[in-house]
Amino acid sequence: ILAVTLSNCIRSKIWSPYDMIMISLSLFRLILQSWTMLDMFLIIFCDKSFYEEKIFVVLQTVYMFLNYSSLWSGAWLSVFYCVKVASFTQSFFIWLKQRIASLVPWLLITSLLYSFTTALPFAWGVYSVHNNFTAPLTTANSSETGVTRQDSLTLLILLCNAGLGLPLILSVVSSILLIWSLWIHTRQMQSNASGYGDPTSEAHMNAIKSVCSFLIIYITYFLCLLLLISNSFLPLSIGKYMCVVVMAACPAGHSVVLIWSNPKFREVPARILHHANCHVR
């Protein structure tokens, strides 16, 4: 997605709002996946005490910044789809439709600053939780330490929700509005005897399926991340690893849906398969 979008922008010398969102989304996801692999590499090969004292807080804070930025880009993509495709007649919606092209760069910059602002206090929260949970318990201060641990964990969850809440709300609301608008329009076309075989009707149904897929992936990712942050699982438990696997698969699944729903992106895998078959023959 990043390669195709960048190449089109360079050739045409025009950066459309959709291209800006797609470049932001794919770039942050690429860096996020690379950062996750670096984290796993350091966990396996780095000394445990050095990792926990020097690297842990930095890695987790940068991870949350990249995570927030990726989620914001996905939320703006849902908003952009809703504004451009949905056919509501409210004055605010019409105003937004007319100005969305000029608003997109500022929305991306604002969300980037918001991600940085919400991820920076997260460093202190991670540090507090990590110190409280790794500190040895004594009989004299066990109850006081338990309260401190709970307070630090609550703060960490609140910081996480502050970064995730707004993009989640934007994505869910815009997706529901878009699905509702497309569904009404599709039913109207079918009632006018256009039929299910009409290309426009099929395009709307495909759009509804894509948006539903985005919504399911987004909510699943949010729930898994919240479970991991809240320490709901025991260390090295199957549930924890399942959440990690699902979180790693969600961005890839979202990218697959984007490629499947956009003919421009579908051409690249088709070309690769065509050239691979030619070389095999």
PDB file of C-alpha atoms in Angstrom, residues 7 26 36 67 70 105 110 127 146 177 207 226 232 254 261 266 276:
ATOM      1  CA  SER A   7       4.671   5.982  -6.466  1.00  0.00           C
ATOM      2  CA  SER A  26       0.732   2.304   6.119  1.00  0.00           C
ATOM      3  CA  THR A  36       7.376  -4.926  17.753  1.00  0.00           C
ATOM      4  CA  ASN A  67       0.033   2.440  18.171  1.00  0.00           C
ATOM      5  CA  SER A  70      -1.763   4.078  13.606  1.00  0.00           C
ATOM      6  CA  PRO A 105      -3.465  17.528   6.629  1.00  0.00           C
ATOM      7  CA  THR A 110      -3.279  17.242  15.248  1.00  0.00           C
ATOM      8  CA  TYR A 127       7.667   2.874  34.923  1.00  0.00           C
ATOM      9  CA  GLY A 146      -0.869  -3.671  46.992  1.00  0.00           C
ATOM     10  CA  LEU A 177     -23.078   6.191   9.717  1.00  0.00           C
ATOM     11  CA  ALA A 207     -18.271  -1.238   0.567  1.00  0.00           C
ATOM     12  CA  LEU A 226      -6.955  -3.242  26.860  1.00  0.00           C
ATOM     13  CA  SER A 232      -5.753  -9.672  33.001  1.00  0.00           C
ATOM     14  CA  HIS A 254      -6.931  -4.497   7.863  1.00  0.00           C
ATOM     15  CA  SER A 261     -11.412  -3.298  -1.650  1.00  0.00           C
ATOM     16  CA  ARG A 266      -5.130  -5.313  -6.137  1.00  0.00           C
ATOM     17  CA  ALA A 276       6.144 -15.473 -10.582  1.00  0.00           C
TER      18      ALA A 276
END
